[in-house]
Tab-separated table of C-alpha atoms in Angstrom:
chain	number	residue	atom	x	y	z
U	266	MET	CA	-1.478	-81.270	42.513
U	267	ARG	CA	-4.293	-78.822	41.752
U	268	THR	CA	-1.808	-75.942	41.645
U	269	HIS	CA	0.680	-77.892	39.517
U	270	PHE	CA	-1.922	-78.699	36.853
U	271	ALA	CA	-3.927	-75.439	37.379
U	272	LEU	CA	-7.106	-77.366	38.171
U	273	SER	CA	-10.124	-76.026	39.981
U	274	GLN	CA	-11.702	-78.033	42.785
U	275	THR	CA	-14.626	-78.838	40.492
U	276	GLU	CA	-12.296	-80.088	37.716
U	277	LEU	CA	-10.305	-82.324	40.012
U	278	ALA	CA	-13.459	-83.581	41.771
U	279	ASP	CA	-14.921	-84.516	38.364
U	280	PHE	CA	-11.749	-86.458	37.497
U	281	LEU	CA	-11.839	-88.265	40.850
U	282	GLY	CA	-15.582	-88.979	40.601
U	283	ILE	CA	-16.489	-87.164	43.821
U	284	SER	CA	-18.318	-83.960	44.714
U	285	ARG	CA	-16.537	-80.632	44.929
U	286	ALA	CA	-17.735	-80.297	48.520
U	287	LEU	CA	-16.091	-83.621	49.475
U	288	LEU	CA	-12.831	-82.553	47.831
U	289	ALA	CA	-12.943	-79.238	49.718
U	290	ASN	CA	-13.364	-81.172	52.985
U	291	VAL	CA	-10.468	-83.463	52.051
U	292	GLU	CA	-8.243	-80.462	51.296
U	293	ALA	CA	-9.268	-78.902	54.643
U	294	GLY	CA	-8.341	-82.134	56.470
U	295	ARG	CA	-11.897	-82.888	57.633
U	296	ARG	CA	-12.444	-85.975	55.429
U	297	THR	CA	-10.432	-88.604	53.606
U	298	LEU	CA	-10.746	-89.663	49.997
U	299	PRO	CA	-12.730	-92.803	49.264
U	300	TYR	CA	-10.569	-95.647	47.943
U	301	SER	CA	-11.884	-95.339	44.346
U	302	ALA	CA	-11.059	-91.595	44.300
U	303	LEU	CA	-7.619	-92.303	45.765
U	304	GLN	CA	-6.961	-94.760	42.913
U	305	ARG	CA	-7.915	-92.036	40.400
U	306	LEU	CA	-5.659	-89.575	42.203
U	307	PHE	CA	-2.666	-91.877	41.649
U	308	VAL	CA	-3.296	-91.593	37.889
U	309	LEU	CA	-2.553	-87.868	38.103
U	310	LEU	CA	0.141	-88.299	40.742
U	311	ARG	CA	2.195	-90.267	38.227
U	312	TRP	CA	2.455	-87.098	36.059
U	313	MET	CA	3.722	-84.920	38.887
U	314	PRO	CA	7.465	-84.153	38.714
U	315	ALA	CA	10.030	-86.295	40.528
U	316	PRO	CA	10.519	-87.392	43.234
U	317	GLY	CA	6.803	-88.281	43.625
U	318	GLY	CA	6.058	-88.836	39.949
U	319	GLU	CA	7.642	-89.147	36.555
U	320	GLY	CA	6.197	-86.082	34.848
U	321	PRO	CA	8.122	-83.041	33.703
U	322	ALA	CA	8.773	-80.089	35.956
U	323	ALA	CA	6.586	-77.125	35.207
U	324	PRO	CA	8.328	-74.255	33.436
U	325	GLU	CA	8.429	-70.823	35.022
U	326	PHE	CA	5.278	-68.938	34.179
U	327	THR	CA	5.140	-65.191	34.348
U	328	ALA	CA	2.239	-62.817	34.387
U	329	GLU	CA	3.552	-61.208	31.212
U	330	PRO	CA	2.710	-62.884	27.889
U	331	THR	CA	5.715	-64.543	26.296
U	332	ALA	CA	4.485	-64.324	22.711
U	333	ALA	CA	3.527	-61.190	20.862
U	334	PRO	CA	0.075	-60.121	22.021
U	335	ASP	CA	-2.807	-60.620	19.672
U	336	LEU	CA	-3.799	-57.408	18.017
U	337	PRO	CA	-7.491	-56.568	18.089
U	338	ASP	CA	-9.501	-56.999	14.901
U	339	ARG	CA	-10.122	-53.488	13.622
U	340	ASP	CA	-13.290	-54.476	11.755
U	341	GLU	CA	-14.843	-55.975	14.889
U	342	LEU	CA	-13.885	-52.917	16.925
U	343	SER	CA	-15.362	-50.611	14.287
U	344	TYR	CA	-18.585	-52.627	14.133
U	345	ARG	CA	-18.907	-52.570	17.920
U	346	ARG	CA	-18.264	-48.830	17.981
U	347	LEU	CA	-21.097	-48.288	15.464
U	348	TYR	CA	-23.409	-50.407	17.630
U	349	VAL	CA	-22.417	-48.468	20.757
U	350	GLN	CA	-22.859	-45.127	18.971
U	351	ALA	CA	-26.381	-46.137	17.852
U	352	ALA	CA	-27.266	-47.243	21.400
U	353	ILE	CA	-26.011	-43.916	22.789
U	354	ALA	CA	-28.126	-41.980	20.270
U	355	LYS	CA	-31.192	-44.064	21.099
U	356	ILE	CA	-30.897	-43.501	24.852
U	357	LYS	CA	-30.231	-39.774	24.408
U	358	LEU	CA	-33.307	-39.421	22.216
U	359	GLU	CA	-35.401	-41.391	24.681
U	360	LEU	CA	-34.209	-39.291	27.644
U	361	MET	CA	-34.740	-36.045	25.741
U	362	GLY	CA	-38.118	-37.055	24.261
U	363	ARG	CA	-39.512	-38.514	27.418
U	364	GLY	CA	-38.271	-35.474	29.350
U	365	ARG	CA	-40.221	-33.160	27.091
U	366	ARG	CA	-43.231	-35.431	27.323
U	367	GLN	CA	-43.179	-35.146	31.112
U	368	GLN	CA	-44.734	-31.684	30.999
U	369	THR	CA	-47.120	-32.569	28.204
U	370	TYR	CA	-48.198	-35.728	30.003
U	371	ALA	CA	-48.899	-33.934	33.282
U	372	ARG	CA	-50.694	-31.053	31.524
U	373	ARG	CA	-52.783	-33.439	29.414
U	374	HIS	CA	-54.033	-35.328	32.452
U	375	TRP	CA	-54.841	-32.080	34.244
U	376	ALA	CA	-56.641	-30.766	31.146
U	377	LEU	CA	-58.740	-33.918	30.872
U	378	GLN	CA	-60.039	-33.380	34.394
U	379	VAL	CA	-60.838	-29.723	33.728
U	380	LEU	CA	-62.441	-30.378	30.365
U	381	ARG	CA	-64.448	-33.349	31.616
U	382	THR	CA	-66.177	-31.018	34.060
U	383	GLY	CA	-66.286	-28.016	31.727
U	384	LEU	CA	-67.654	-29.695	28.620
U	385	ALA	CA	-70.345	-31.448	30.587
U	386	THR	CA	-71.617	-28.043	31.747
U	387	THR	CA	-74.187	-26.486	29.433
U	388	THR	CA	-75.109	-23.534	31.583
U	389	ALA	CA	-74.016	-20.045	30.643
U	390	PRO	CA	-70.999	-18.580	32.470
U	391	THR	CA	-71.567	-16.020	35.198
U	392	ALA	CA	-68.663	-13.695	34.295
U	393	PRO	CA	-69.920	-10.840	32.080
U	394	ALA	CA	-66.884	-10.986	29.749
U	395	LEU	CA	-67.437	-14.691	29.132
U	396	LEU	CA	-71.183	-14.333	28.684
U	397	LYS	CA	-70.712	-12.547	25.338
U	398	MET	CA	-68.384	-15.346	24.082
U	399	TRP	CA	-70.793	-17.976	25.340
U	400	GLN	CA	-73.614	-16.499	23.224
U	401	ILE	CA	-71.629	-17.059	20.022
U	402	ALA	CA	-70.209	-20.419	21.133
U	403	ALA	CA	-71.959	-23.523	19.867
U	404	PRO	CA	-71.563	-26.266	22.438
U	405	HIS	CA	-72.538	-29.760	21.326
U	406	PRO	CA	-72.402	-31.833	24.533
U	407	GLU	CA	-72.590	-35.241	22.835
U	408	GLU	CA	-69.929	-34.403	20.224
U	409	ASP	CA	-67.808	-32.620	22.828
U	410	MET	CA	-67.879	-35.647	25.145
U	411	LEU	CA	-67.032	-37.982	22.267
U	412	TRP	CA	-64.058	-35.742	21.399
U	413	LEU	CA	-63.061	-35.798	25.071
U	414	ARG	CA	-63.222	-39.617	25.201
U	415	LEU	CA	-60.943	-39.814	22.139
U	416	LEU	CA	-58.575	-37.354	23.749
U	417	ALA	CA	-58.560	-39.439	26.933
U	418	LYS	CA	-57.867	-42.592	24.890
U	419	ASP	CA	-54.924	-40.880	23.152
U	420	ALA	CA	-53.629	-39.776	26.547
U	421	ALA	CA	-53.943	-43.329	27.895
U	422	ASP	CA	-52.105	-44.764	24.872
U	423	ALA	CA	-49.280	-42.242	25.069
U	424	PRO	CA	-46.067	-43.522	26.655
U	425	GLU	CA	-45.759	-42.536	30.280
U	426	PRO	CA	-42.829	-40.360	31.250
U	427	LEU	CA	-39.856	-42.057	32.800
U	428	THR	CA	-39.852	-42.500	36.539
U	429	ALA	CA	-36.882	-41.176	38.479
U	430	THR	CA	-35.472	-44.716	38.731
U	431	GLU	CA	-35.921	-45.411	35.007
U	432	ARG	CA	-34.221	-42.084	34.171
U	433	ALA	CA	-31.307	-42.889	36.546
U	434	LEU	CA	-30.868	-46.367	35.037
U	435	ARG	CA	-30.886	-45.035	31.463
U	436	THR	CA	-28.406	-42.319	32.442
U	437	ALA	CA	-26.135	-44.942	34.005
U	438	ARG	CA	-26.364	-47.056	30.857
U	439	LEU	CA	-25.571	-43.983	28.778
U	440	ARG	CA	-22.448	-43.270	30.826
U	441	GLY	CA	-21.325	-46.879	30.474
U	442	LEU	CA	-21.801	-46.801	26.704
U	443	GLU	CA	-19.947	-43.482	26.427
U	444	ALA	CA	-17.027	-45.007	28.384
U	445	GLU	CA	-17.064	-48.036	26.098
U	446	ARG	CA	-17.035	-45.751	23.038
U	447	THR	CA	-14.005	-43.895	24.429
U	448	ALA	CA	-12.184	-47.196	25.027
U	449	LEU	CA	-13.037	-48.357	21.508
U	450	ASP	CA	-11.769	-45.057	20.082
U	451	GLU	CA	-8.475	-45.663	21.890
U	452	LEU	CA	-8.261	-49.252	20.642
U	453	LEU	CA	-9.077	-48.181	17.095
U	454	GLY	CA	-6.314	-45.586	17.313
U	455	ALA	CA	-3.865	-48.324	18.350
U	456	ALA	CA	-5.130	-51.135	16.077
U	457	PRO	CA	-3.495	-51.465	12.669
U	458	ALA	CA	-5.596	-50.604	9.653
U	459	PRO	CA	-6.904	-53.653	7.731
U	460	ALA	CA	-4.684	-54.764	4.859
């Protein structure tokens, strides 16, 4: 009966007023239908074909569509392609930008450590070549440390580079979008132009 009417277990169970699990057990031969469900089953049984019922025989159904297939809507495909193209561009920019930022990010954090120590030092250098530069330099420890705190804040506010997992996920998403764009291009080539 389920096959004849193309019903799922859940759909038939809902009609019979029982749970899907009970219907599965009935179909497996482990349980019997309650009387009220059996009465409901006879309602559908009547519409089965003869000899058990008085319903029509089911026609032959094939996997191939019998009517002309629906043609895709070119405008919808074009809109989706534009959306996909924009998403591809966004991910590419993010991967490229965050990739370049990787070096800057690492260098900035290293520089903050070096400068934090260096700018706090007010003693003259010991290297003779640097001593001459030091004499004309004008260190201002308070201003220098304020500048360093602002630099550290900017570094903390900057977006972190992508982790290896984030990069892999974005790359996978990019490949999926590129495949979708290719499929849309093919469909747009096959779809008729709007009238």
